[in-house]
Amino acid sequence: MNEKEVIAFLKETKQTPSPDAVDRCINSLPDIQKPNRLLPLVRLQLRSMPASVYIWALTAVAFQIFLAVSLSPMDALMATGISSAIVALLFGWHLMLSRAGSMIEIEKCCKYSYGQIMLARILCLSSLTLAALLAAVIPSAGFSHMGITFMLAATLPTLIGALMALLWANHIGNSDFAQLTMYLVATLITSLMLEWIVEAGILLICAIQLITLTALVLQTKNLTNRRIDYEAYHY
Amino acid sequence: MKLTITDLTKKFGHKTAVNHVDLELTPGIIGLLGPNGAGKTTMIRLLCDLIQPDSGAVLLDGENIRFMGEDYRDILGYLPQKVGYYPWFTAEKYLMYIAALKGLSTEEAAAKTKDLLEQVGLYSERKKRLGAFSGGMLQRVGIAQALLNDPKILILDEPTAGLDPQERIRFRTMIAGLARDRLVILSTHIVTDVEHIATQVVMLRSGKVVAHDTIGHIRNTLTGKVCTLTVSAEEAEQYRQTHLVANMQPVGEKIMLRLVCPNGFPDGAVPVEPDLEDAYLAYCGREDVC
């Protein structure tokens, strides 16, 4: 019998044993720890962003389309990578959202840890940036000269930026400022290396993407399941 | 449920904000009183596990809260001194957001949001953006968010700041109703808020606990040490420099002073029953007088 069935069974037999015996039995059952679920938190963060963030996303899409169409493939690729960092900077204030309204203390006292809240924001930010990038690059592939190699490579700065921010959150600390800095620096460095990565070939690009995505999933899972979190508060 | 604070210390540079504090707190309403810079907010941040102590620990039923993580935050409700909010949120959306962060389901969150907005008298303003709220309204929303998860430990830092007298009475009634099986810590400068509802009082000065007892016992320590004295305006000014003056009230041409005198009354003084404000002055007031 699972816990629900046990409780139902005991309630039915309540009349037979002494009145408080069943209650004591139910109370002594161990609490089932419900793990914090990530998806509701990500959806919550998506819904909590102000409309201006989505306007920035549309602006980023327009800019990326312009780059893809008007520049040579390599220049467009480098510019896309750097513009991902700029877009991340524009969205990045969302990572600092808690400071905007002095919400940081309240959010640090919630059941979801602050690290998990930051995780959800990084995933929102990365998803928006990637979606903006792919929304621009894929349709324009037909009328620009960007091939599949370039399109796959263009996603690397955002993916690696997100991974670096999560690694920092998981193993170093909860500072939102530090995570945003890691995100931007990693995005920028990766975009500057894109030319070399593309020249190395599509296999290397796919390998980097696979490793990055696997690491992202593992870091996300680690942060989501973490129940004990030392909140370092920088006054 | 018992919250035990053992040898708790926190320093910021050269300043010791909380200085080897030992306390045992049990369910009820605990008033945390102290002047500015006494260490109240630092103490509260330590109790909320927002900052880590330099030494000592806070134990909940024997378990260090630093290692409890989510389990401690699950039973904690906290109202900070400055209520944080996102200005583009409506009151309703704000409470739903915090409720979700506190792990409530959508249905539970909706029910609690409605109930709490009614309790704090903001149900009619629920669709209004927080950016348009007054300070008092924001404070009430802040109180509501602290109560969303039905916390067993409720920590309120200056909860009545910005509230008018009617709102303060409503707040006191609400908190008094909650305290039956909860530990409520109420940090405030407003002694009357504590006097009406607290079961125990902790007084802090310069990071140290100078008094921890029931209100009655603390008042009794000042029996025979509080008096009134009617003097001229010039004399009143002199007494202000040399004595702990709890109150100055004009009476015709003269001024009636209420003095806290642990070392004896001046001539002509009339002894009166002490109240908590007198005790606050005696324990947390100036060191250079009386």
Short mmCIF file of C-alpha atoms in Angstrom, two decimals:
data_model
loop_
_atom_site.label_atom_id
_atom_site.label_comp_id
_atom_site.label_asym_id
_atom_site.label_seq_id
_atom_site.Cartn_x
_atom_site.Cartn_y
_atom_site.Cartn_z
CA MET A 1 0.00 0.00 0.00
CA ASN A 2 1.27 3.52 -0.68
CA GLU A 3 0.98 6.29 1.86
CA LYS A 4 -2.39 7.56 0.63
CA GLU A 5 -3.90 4.09 0.85
CA VAL A 6 -2.46 3.60 4.34
CA ILE A 7 -3.98 6.88 5.52
CA ALA A 8 -7.34 6.03 3.93
CA PHE A 9 -7.28 2.56 5.53
CA LEU A 10 -6.42 3.93 8.94
CA LYS A 11 -9.15 6.56 8.75
CA GLU A 12 -11.69 3.84 7.99
CA THR A 13 -10.63 1.88 11.04
CA LYS A 14 -10.72 4.99 13.22
CA GLN A 15 -13.81 3.82 15.11
CA THR A 16 -12.24 0.57 16.28
CA PRO A 17 -8.99 1.60 18.01
CA SER A 18 -8.85 4.37 20.60
CA PRO A 19 -9.58 7.83 19.12
CA ASP A 20 -6.05 9.19 19.24
CA ALA A 21 -4.25 5.98 18.19
CA VAL A 22 -4.92 6.52 14.49
CA ASP A 23 -3.86 10.16 14.66
CA ARG A 24 -0.62 9.19 16.38
CA CYS A 25 -0.02 6.57 13.71
CA ILE A 26 -0.62 9.01 10.87
CA ASN A 27 1.55 11.69 12.51
CA SER A 28 4.40 9.26 12.92
CA LEU A 29 4.53 8.49 9.19
CA PRO A 30 7.61 10.17 7.68
CA ASP A 31 6.97 13.28 5.61
CA ILE A 32 7.44 12.66 1.95
CA GLN A 33 9.84 15.30 0.75
CA LYS A 34 8.41 16.85 -2.37
CA PRO A 35 11.34 17.98 -4.48
CA ASN A 36 11.16 21.52 -5.81
CA ARG A 37 10.14 21.37 -9.46
CA LEU A 38 12.03 23.49 -11.91
CA LEU A 39 9.49 23.93 -14.68
CA PRO A 40 6.91 25.81 -12.58
CA LEU A 41 9.72 28.07 -11.39
CA VAL A 42 10.90 28.78 -14.94
CA ARG A 43 7.31 29.49 -16.03
CA LEU A 44 6.91 31.75 -13.00
CA GLN A 45 10.05 33.70 -13.90
CA LEU A 46 8.93 34.00 -17.53
CA ARG A 47 5.59 35.43 -16.39
CA SER A 48 7.20 37.76 -13.87
CA MET A 49 9.33 39.62 -16.39
CA PRO A 50 8.09 43.02 -17.44
CA ALA A 51 6.97 43.59 -21.03
CA SER A 52 10.14 45.54 -21.82
CA VAL A 53 12.18 42.32 -21.73
CA TYR A 54 10.11 40.89 -24.58
CA ILE A 55 10.46 44.13 -26.52
CA TRP A 56 14.23 43.79 -26.18
CA ALA A 57 13.92 40.22 -27.47
CA LEU A 58 12.11 41.39 -30.60
CA THR A 59 14.73 44.10 -31.09
CA ALA A 60 17.41 41.41 -30.83
CA VAL A 61 15.65 39.28 -33.47
CA ALA A 62 15.54 42.21 -35.88
CA PHE A 63 19.19 42.97 -35.27
CA GLN A 64 20.25 39.35 -35.80
CA ILE A 65 18.32 39.19 -39.09
CA PHE A 66 20.06 42.34 -40.23
CA LEU A 67 23.47 40.86 -39.41
CA ALA A 68 22.76 37.53 -41.07
CA VAL A 69 21.63 39.18 -44.29
CA SER A 70 24.06 42.05 -44.63
CA LEU A 71 27.43 40.62 -43.60
CA SER A 72 29.64 37.82 -44.91
CA PRO A 73 29.05 34.48 -43.11
CA MET A 74 32.16 34.71 -40.90
CA ASP A 75 31.56 38.35 -40.03
CA ALA A 76 27.90 37.61 -39.39
CA LEU A 77 28.88 34.72 -37.14
CA MET A 78 31.31 36.78 -35.06
CA ALA A 79 28.86 39.67 -34.91
CA THR A 80 26.07 37.27 -33.88
CA GLY A 81 28.23 35.93 -31.07
CA ILE A 82 29.12 39.40 -29.81
CA SER A 83 25.56 40.58 -30.19
CA SER A 84 24.47 37.58 -28.07
CA ALA A 85 26.58 39.03 -25.28
CA ILE A 86 25.04 42.46 -25.82
CA VAL A 87 21.56 40.95 -25.85
CA ALA A 88 22.44 39.04 -22.67
CA LEU A 89 23.56 42.31 -21.10
CA LEU A 90 20.24 43.91 -22.04
CA PHE A 91 18.29 40.98 -20.65
CA GLY A 92 20.83 40.53 -17.91
CA TRP A 93 19.26 43.09 -15.65
CA HIS A 94 16.61 40.47 -15.17
CA LEU A 95 19.21 38.38 -13.39
CA MET A 96 19.66 41.35 -11.08
CA LEU A 97 15.90 41.72 -10.73
CA SER A 98 15.90 40.99 -7.03
CA ARG A 99 18.05 44.02 -6.38
CA ALA A 100 15.82 46.27 -8.46
CA GLY A 101 13.02 46.27 -5.96
CA SER A 102 14.97 45.16 -2.87
CA MET A 103 13.28 41.79 -3.28
CA ILE A 104 16.45 39.92 -2.54
CA GLU A 105 15.78 39.41 1.17
CA ILE A 106 12.23 38.17 0.60
CA GLU A 107 13.27 35.81 -2.19
CA LYS A 108 16.08 34.40 -0.06
CA CYS A 109 13.54 33.36 2.57
CA CYS A 110 11.35 31.32 0.25
CA LYS A 111 11.16 27.56 -0.09
CA TYR A 112 12.91 27.65 -3.45
CA SER A 113 16.48 28.60 -2.71
CA TYR A 114 17.92 31.77 -4.21
CA GLY A 115 20.23 29.59 -6.27
CA GLN A 116 17.22 27.84 -7.80
CA ILE A 117 15.55 31.18 -8.54
CA MET A 118 18.73 32.38 -10.27
CA LEU A 119 18.86 29.08 -12.18
CA ALA A 120 15.35 29.66 -13.49
CA ARG A 121 16.28 33.21 -14.52
CA ILE A 122 19.45 32.05 -16.32
CA LEU A 123 17.41 29.43 -18.18
CA CYS A 124 14.78 32.07 -19.10
CA LEU A 125 17.44 34.48 -20.25
CA SER A 126 19.27 31.84 -22.29
CA SER A 127 16.08 30.48 -23.83
CA LEU A 128 14.98 33.97 -24.87
CA THR A 129 18.38 34.77 -26.35
CA LEU A 130 18.58 31.44 -28.19
CA ALA A 131 15.01 31.73 -29.41
CA ALA A 132 15.74 35.26 -30.66
CA LEU A 133 18.90 34.02 -32.35
CA LEU A 134 17.31 31.00 -34.01
CA ALA A 135 14.20 32.96 -34.97
CA ALA A 136 16.51 35.31 -36.85
CA VAL A 137 19.02 32.90 -38.28
CA ILE A 138 16.83 30.03 -39.49
CA PRO A 139 14.41 32.04 -41.67
CA SER A 140 17.24 34.15 -43.06
CA ALA A 141 19.28 31.03 -43.98
CA GLY A 142 17.24 30.88 -47.16
CA PHE A 143 18.26 34.30 -48.36
CA SER A 144 21.65 34.64 -46.72
CA HIS A 145 24.70 32.49 -47.22
CA MET A 146 24.89 31.13 -43.71
CA GLY A 147 25.08 27.36 -43.73
CA ILE A 148 24.14 24.84 -41.06
CA THR A 149 27.67 24.96 -39.59
CA PHE A 150 27.40 28.63 -38.93
CA MET A 151 23.91 28.31 -37.49
CA LEU A 152 25.02 25.62 -35.04
CA ALA A 153 28.12 27.59 -34.09
CA ALA A 154 26.04 30.72 -33.48
CA THR A 155 24.27 29.01 -30.55
CA LEU A 156 27.52 28.23 -28.71
CA PRO A 157 28.13 31.61 -27.01
CA THR A 158 24.72 31.54 -25.32
CA LEU A 159 24.97 27.89 -24.31
CA ILE A 160 28.47 28.23 -22.90
CA GLY A 161 27.57 31.50 -21.18
CA ALA A 162 24.64 29.78 -19.45
CA LEU A 163 26.81 26.83 -18.43
CA MET A 164 29.49 29.06 -16.90
CA ALA A 165 26.87 31.00 -14.93
CA LEU A 166 25.36 27.74 -13.64
CA LEU A 167 28.77 26.34 -12.71
CA TRP A 168 29.41 29.49 -10.71
CA ALA A 169 25.99 29.23 -9.03
CA ASN A 170 26.50 25.56 -8.20
CA HIS A 171 30.04 25.60 -6.92
CA ILE A 172 31.10 29.14 -6.06
CA GLY A 173 28.28 31.32 -4.78
CA ASN A 174 24.90 32.94 -5.16
CA SER A 175 25.99 36.41 -6.15
CA ASP A 176 23.71 37.48 -9.01
CA PHE A 177 26.29 40.05 -10.13
CA ALA A 178 28.99 37.38 -10.39
CA GLN A 179 26.72 35.05 -12.33
CA LEU A 180 25.81 37.77 -14.82
CA THR A 181 29.50 38.64 -15.24
CA MET A 182 30.39 34.98 -15.84
CA TYR A 183 27.57 34.74 -18.39
CA LEU A 184 28.73 37.79 -20.32
CA VAL A 185 32.46 37.03 -20.21
CA ALA A 186 31.95 33.41 -21.31
CA THR A 187 29.61 34.51 -24.13
CA LEU A 188 32.09 37.11 -25.34
CA ILE A 189 35.13 34.81 -25.22
CA THR A 190 33.27 32.04 -27.05
CA SER A 191 32.10 34.43 -29.75
CA LEU A 192 35.68 35.60 -30.31
CA MET A 193 36.75 31.96 -30.77
CA LEU A 194 33.94 31.11 -33.18
CA GLU A 195 36.04 31.61 -36.28
CA TRP A 196 38.50 28.96 -35.09
CA ILE A 197 35.69 26.62 -34.02
CA VAL A 198 33.94 26.86 -37.39
CA GLU A 199 37.17 26.21 -39.23
CA ALA A 200 37.69 23.08 -37.12
CA GLY A 201 34.55 21.64 -38.61
CA ILE A 202 30.96 20.64 -37.84
CA LEU A 203 32.02 17.58 -35.81
CA LEU A 204 33.79 19.72 -33.25
CA ILE A 205 30.82 22.10 -33.08
CA CYS A 206 28.43 19.20 -32.46
CA ALA A 207 30.77 17.73 -29.84
CA ILE A 208 30.99 21.04 -27.97
CA GLN A 209 27.23 21.47 -28.15
CA LEU A 210 26.62 17.94 -26.84
CA ILE A 211 29.06 18.35 -23.96
CA THR A 212 27.68 21.79 -23.08
CA LEU A 213 24.07 20.63 -23.16
CA THR A 214 24.87 17.55 -21.05
CA ALA A 215 26.73 19.68 -18.52
CA LEU A 216 23.83 22.16 -18.50
CA VAL A 217 21.34 19.40 -17.76
CA LEU A 218 23.51 17.99 -14.95
CA GLN A 219 24.12 21.40 -13.37
CA THR A 220 20.40 22.20 -13.63
CA LYS A 221 19.49 18.89 -12.00
CA ASN A 222 22.04 19.46 -9.23
CA LEU A 223 20.74 22.94 -8.44
CA THR A 224 17.11 21.84 -8.63
CA ASN A 225 17.57 18.96 -6.20
CA ARG A 226 19.74 20.85 -3.74
CA ARG A 227 17.85 21.17 -0.47
CA ILE A 228 20.52 22.72 1.68
CA ASP A 229 21.82 26.03 0.49
CA TYR A 230 24.01 28.43 2.36
CA GLU A 231 22.77 31.82 1.39
CA ALA A 232 25.73 34.17 1.39
CA TYR A 233 24.24 37.59 1.86
CA HIS A 234 26.42 40.51 0.79
CA TYR A 235 25.22 43.50 2.75
CA MET B 1 9.30 24.31 19.21
CA LYS B 2 12.28 26.18 20.58
CA LEU B 3 14.71 28.53 18.92
CA THR B 4 18.01 28.56 20.78
CA ILE B 5 20.64 31.18 20.11
CA THR B 6 24.04 30.20 21.46
CA ASP B 7 26.97 32.61 21.69
CA LEU B 8 25.92 34.33 18.47
CA THR B 9 28.36 36.92 17.17
CA LYS B 10 28.49 38.95 13.97
CA LYS B 11 31.02 41.60 13.11
CA PHE B 12 31.16 44.05 10.24
CA GLY B 13 34.72 45.26 10.05
CA HIS B 14 35.59 46.64 13.47
CA LYS B 15 32.00 46.95 14.59
CA THR B 16 30.45 44.07 16.52
CA ALA B 17 26.79 44.16 15.58
CA VAL B 18 25.78 41.11 17.62
CA ASN B 19 27.99 40.34 20.57
CA HIS B 20 27.91 36.81 22.07
CA VAL B 21 24.15 36.63 22.38
CA ASP B 22 22.50 33.70 24.17
CA LEU B 23 18.72 33.38 24.06
CA GLU B 24 16.00 30.75 24.21
CA LEU B 25 12.80 31.65 22.39
CA THR B 26 9.57 29.69 22.70
CA PRO B 27 6.20 30.15 20.94
CA GLY B 28 4.51 33.46 21.63
CA ILE B 29 5.17 37.01 20.63
CA ILE B 30 8.66 38.22 21.39
CA GLY B 31 9.28 41.93 21.18
CA LEU B 32 12.80 42.82 20.14
CA LEU B 33 13.50 46.34 21.31
CA GLY B 34 16.57 48.48 21.02
CA PRO B 35 17.81 51.83 19.77
CA ASN B 36 19.23 52.40 16.28
CA GLY B 37 22.45 50.47 15.84
CA ALA B 38 21.67 48.04 18.66
CA GLY B 39 21.93 45.07 16.34
CA LYS B 40 18.25 44.23 15.91
CA THR B 41 18.25 43.97 12.13
CA THR B 42 21.53 42.00 12.14
CA MET B 43 20.07 39.64 14.72
CA ILE B 44 16.99 39.20 12.55
CA ARG B 45 19.06 38.51 9.46
CA LEU B 46 20.97 35.89 11.43
CA LEU B 47 17.69 34.30 12.53
CA CYS B 48 16.52 34.23 8.91
CA ASP B 49 19.79 32.63 7.81
CA LEU B 50 20.41 35.54 5.48
CA ILE B 51 23.88 36.12 6.87
CA GLN B 52 26.27 33.72 8.48
CA PRO B 53 27.48 34.36 12.03
CA ASP B 54 31.13 34.74 12.83
CA SER B 55 30.63 32.44 15.77
CA GLY B 56 27.80 30.69 17.56
CA ALA B 57 24.68 29.17 16.12
CA VAL B 58 20.92 29.38 15.88
CA LEU B 59 19.29 26.05 16.67
CA LEU B 60 15.71 25.05 15.96
CA ASP B 61 14.82 22.18 18.30
CA GLY B 62 18.51 21.35 18.50
CA GLU B 63 19.23 21.53 14.77
CA ASN B 64 21.44 24.26 13.34
CA ILE B 65 19.36 26.33 10.91
CA ARG B 66 22.40 26.75 8.64
CA PHE B 67 22.17 23.07 7.78
CA MET B 68 18.41 22.91 7.50
CA GLY B 69 18.18 24.96 4.31
CA GLU B 70 14.81 24.51 2.64
CA ASP B 71 13.28 22.84 5.71
CA TYR B 72 13.83 25.99 7.73
CA ARG B 73 12.73 28.38 4.99
CA ASP B 74 9.55 26.34 4.60
CA ILE B 75 8.37 27.32 8.09
CA LEU B 76 9.73 30.85 8.04
CA GLY B 77 7.87 34.05 7.26
CA TYR B 78 9.90 37.24 7.07
CA LEU B 79 9.01 40.88 6.66
CA PRO B 80 12.17 42.93 6.08
CA GLN B 81 12.58 46.51 7.20
CA LYS B 82 12.26 47.68 3.61
CA VAL B 83 9.52 45.76 1.82
CA GLY B 84 10.81 44.52 -1.52
CA TYR B 85 8.48 44.53 -4.51
CA TYR B 86 8.43 44.67 -8.29
CA PRO B 87 6.67 47.92 -9.22
CA TRP B 88 5.01 46.46 -12.32
CA PHE B 89 3.30 43.72 -10.28
CA THR B 90 -0.21 44.18 -9.01
CA ALA B 91 -0.81 43.34 -5.35
CA GLU B 92 -2.53 40.13 -6.31
CA LYS B 93 0.18 39.05 -8.75
CA TYR B 94 2.87 39.87 -6.20
CA LEU B 95 1.33 37.63 -3.56
CA MET B 96 0.75 34.86 -6.12
CA TYR B 97 4.41 35.15 -7.14
CA ILE B 98 5.71 34.93 -3.58
CA ALA B 99 3.27 32.12 -2.83
CA ALA B 100 4.67 30.15 -5.78
CA LEU B 101 8.22 30.75 -4.55
CA LYS B 102 7.10 29.45 -1.18
CA GLY B 103 5.93 26.23 -2.79
CA LEU B 104 2.16 26.75 -2.63
CA SER B 105 0.04 25.25 -5.40
CA THR B 106 -1.93 27.65 -7.63
CA GLU B 107 -5.19 26.89 -5.83
CA GLU B 108 -3.68 27.32 -2.36
CA ALA B 109 -1.96 30.50 -3.48
CA ALA B 110 -5.20 31.97 -4.86
CA ALA B 111 -7.12 31.17 -1.67
CA LYS B 112 -4.42 32.53 0.64
CA THR B 113 -3.94 35.64 -1.49
CA LYS B 114 -7.64 36.49 -1.33
CA ASP B 115 -7.82 35.79 2.39
CA LEU B 116 -4.72 37.81 3.28
CA LEU B 117 -5.62 40.76 1.08
CA GLU B 118 -8.94 40.91 2.91
CA GLN B 119 -7.22 40.67 6.28
CA VAL B 120 -4.89 43.57 5.52
CA GLY B 121 -7.71 45.57 3.95
CA LEU B 122 -6.32 45.66 0.41
CA TYR B 123 -8.69 43.37 -1.46
CA SER B 124 -10.26 46.28 -3.34
CA GLU B 125 -6.77 47.43 -4.47
CA ARG B 126 -5.62 43.99 -5.60
CA LYS B 127 -5.48 44.92 -9.30
CA LYS B 128 -3.50 48.09 -8.68
CA ARG B 129 0.22 48.16 -9.45
CA LEU B 130 2.51 48.19 -6.45
CA GLY B 131 4.38 51.13 -7.89
CA ALA B 132 1.29 53.24 -7.18
CA PHE B 133 0.91 52.09 -3.58
CA SER B 134 1.60 54.31 -0.61
CA GLY B 135 4.18 53.32 2.01
CA GLY B 136 1.52 52.07 4.39
CA MET B 137 -0.15 49.99 1.69
CA LEU B 138 3.19 48.44 0.74
CA GLN B 139 3.81 47.61 4.37
CA ARG B 140 0.47 45.82 4.52
CA VAL B 141 1.28 43.85 1.37
CA GLY B 142 4.62 42.98 2.98
CA ILE B 143 2.87 41.65 6.06
CA ALA B 144 0.56 39.60 3.84
CA GLN B 145 3.46 37.99 1.96
CA ALA B 146 5.10 36.98 5.24
CA LEU B 147 1.98 35.05 6.18
CA LEU B 148 1.45 33.22 2.88
CA ASN B 149 3.00 29.91 3.87
CA ASP B 150 1.38 29.88 7.32
CA PRO B 151 4.79 30.09 8.95
CA LYS B 152 5.61 28.60 12.34
CA ILE B 153 8.31 31.23 12.78
CA LEU B 154 7.28 34.74 11.83
CA ILE B 155 9.91 37.47 11.92
CA LEU B 156 8.79 41.05 11.40
CA ASP B 157 11.25 43.91 11.20
CA GLU B 158 9.59 47.27 11.92
CA PRO B 159 6.21 45.99 10.71
CA THR B 160 4.18 49.04 11.71
CA ALA B 161 6.45 51.63 10.09
CA GLY B 162 4.27 53.84 7.90
CA LEU B 163 0.98 52.53 9.28
CA ASP B 164 -1.58 54.91 10.70
CA PRO B 165 -2.99 54.24 14.21
CA GLN B 166 -6.02 52.36 12.90
CA GLU B 167 -3.86 50.14 10.72
CA ARG B 168 -1.53 49.52 13.64
CA ILE B 169 -4.41 48.35 15.79
CA ARG B 170 -5.57 46.06 13.00
CA PHE B 171 -2.05 44.70 12.62
CA ARG B 172 -1.73 44.06 16.37
CA THR B 173 -5.03 42.21 16.40
CA MET B 174 -3.96 40.08 13.46
CA ILE B 175 -0.61 39.19 15.01
CA ALA B 176 -2.09 38.51 18.44
CA GLY B 177 -4.46 36.01 16.81
CA LEU B 178 -1.60 34.19 15.10
CA ALA B 179 0.68 33.75 18.05
CA ARG B 180 -0.99 30.79 19.73
CA ASP B 181 1.28 28.08 18.34
CA ARG B 182 3.80 30.23 16.55
CA LEU B 183 6.99 31.98 17.39
CA VAL B 184 6.57 35.62 16.38
CA ILE B 185 9.54 37.97 16.66
CA LEU B 186 8.59 41.59 16.40
CA SER B 187 11.47 44.03 16.05
CA THR B 188 10.42 47.61 16.54
CA HIS B 189 11.15 51.00 18.00
CA ILE B 190 7.49 51.48 18.87
CA VAL B 191 7.26 50.27 22.44
CA THR B 192 3.47 50.44 22.56
CA ASP B 193 3.21 47.86 19.76
CA VAL B 194 5.15 45.43 21.88
CA GLU B 195 3.51 46.39 25.15
CA HIS B 196 0.02 45.46 23.94
CA ILE B 197 0.70 42.04 22.48
CA ALA B 198 4.14 40.64 23.38
CA THR B 199 4.53 37.80 25.86
CA GLN B 200 8.26 38.36 26.22
CA VAL B 201 10.61 41.22 25.53
CA VAL B 202 14.26 41.13 24.52
CA MET B 203 16.13 44.42 24.79
CA LEU B 204 19.32 44.89 22.84
CA ARG B 205 21.96 47.52 23.30
CA SER B 206 25.25 47.65 21.40
CA GLY B 207 24.78 44.08 20.23
CA LYS B 208 24.18 42.65 23.69
CA VAL B 209 21.03 41.46 25.40
CA VAL B 210 20.40 43.77 28.35
CA ALA B 211 17.02 42.35 29.30
CA HIS B 212 15.00 39.26 28.45
CA ASP B 213 11.84 38.58 30.40
CA THR B 214 8.09 39.00 30.42
CA ILE B 215 6.79 42.56 30.24
CA GLY B 216 5.49 42.34 33.80
CA HIS B 217 8.85 41.28 35.26
CA ILE B 218 10.73 43.89 33.30
CA ARG B 219 8.33 46.59 34.50
CA ASN B 220 8.69 45.36 38.10
CA THR B 221 12.46 45.85 38.01
CA LEU B 222 11.71 49.57 37.84
CA THR B 223 9.23 49.70 40.71
CA GLY B 224 10.14 52.69 42.83
CA LYS B 225 12.44 54.10 40.17
CA VAL B 226 10.00 56.12 38.07
CA CYS B 227 8.57 59.44 39.16
CA THR B 228 6.93 62.62 37.95
CA LEU B 229 8.18 66.10 38.74
CA THR B 230 6.69 69.47 37.82
CA VAL B 231 9.31 72.13 37.09
CA SER B 232 9.81 75.32 35.13
CA ALA B 233 10.82 75.24 31.50
CA GLU B 234 14.45 76.18 32.30
CA GLU B 235 14.72 73.46 34.93
CA ALA B 236 13.13 70.98 32.53
CA GLU B 237 15.93 71.64 30.06
CA GLN B 238 18.51 70.99 32.78
CA TYR B 239 16.82 67.75 33.77
CA ARG B 240 16.90 66.66 30.14
CA GLN B 241 20.70 66.89 30.20
CA THR B 242 21.18 65.06 33.48
CA HIS B 243 18.32 62.57 33.79
CA LEU B 244 16.46 59.96 31.72
CA VAL B 245 13.29 61.80 30.75
CA ALA B 246 10.51 59.53 29.53
CA ASN B 247 8.00 62.28 28.88
CA MET B 248 7.60 66.06 29.02
CA GLN B 249 4.08 67.41 29.28
CA PRO B 250 3.16 71.11 29.51
CA VAL B 251 0.98 71.85 32.54
CA GLY B 252 0.01 75.51 32.48
CA GLU B 253 3.20 77.54 32.77
CA LYS B 254 5.24 74.61 34.02
CA ILE B 255 6.32 71.25 32.60
CA MET B 256 5.61 67.86 34.13
CA LEU B 257 8.52 65.53 33.65
CA ARG B 258 8.37 61.75 33.85
CA LEU B 259 11.78 60.62 35.03
CA VAL B 260 13.47 57.22 35.22
CA CYS B 261 15.83 57.39 38.19
CA PRO B 262 17.49 54.11 39.16
CA ASN B 263 19.66 55.96 41.72
CA GLY B 264 17.05 57.93 43.61
CA PHE B 265 14.46 60.61 43.05
CA PRO B 266 15.07 64.35 43.01
CA ASP B 267 13.33 66.40 45.71
CA GLY B 268 9.62 66.90 45.17
CA ALA B 269 9.24 63.96 42.79
CA VAL B 270 6.14 61.77 43.00
CA PRO B 271 6.63 58.02 42.40
CA VAL B 272 4.49 56.43 39.66
CA GLU B 273 3.94 52.94 38.26
CA PRO B 274 6.54 52.13 35.61
CA ASP B 275 5.61 51.11 32.09
CA LEU B 276 7.54 49.38 29.32
CA GLU B 277 8.71 52.64 27.82
CA ASP B 278 10.35 53.54 31.12
CA ALA B 279 12.06 50.17 31.13
CA TYR B 280 13.24 50.68 27.56
CA LEU B 281 14.73 53.99 28.54
CA ALA B 282 16.37 52.53 31.61
CA TYR B 283 17.93 49.58 29.81
CA CYS B 284 18.65 51.11 26.42
CA GLY B 285 18.88 54.81 27.21
CA ARG B 286 21.87 57.07 27.78
CA GLU B 287 24.71 55.75 29.95
CA ASP B 288 25.86 59.21 31.07
CA VAL B 289 22.79 60.10 33.16
CA CYS B 290 21.12 59.07 36.40
#
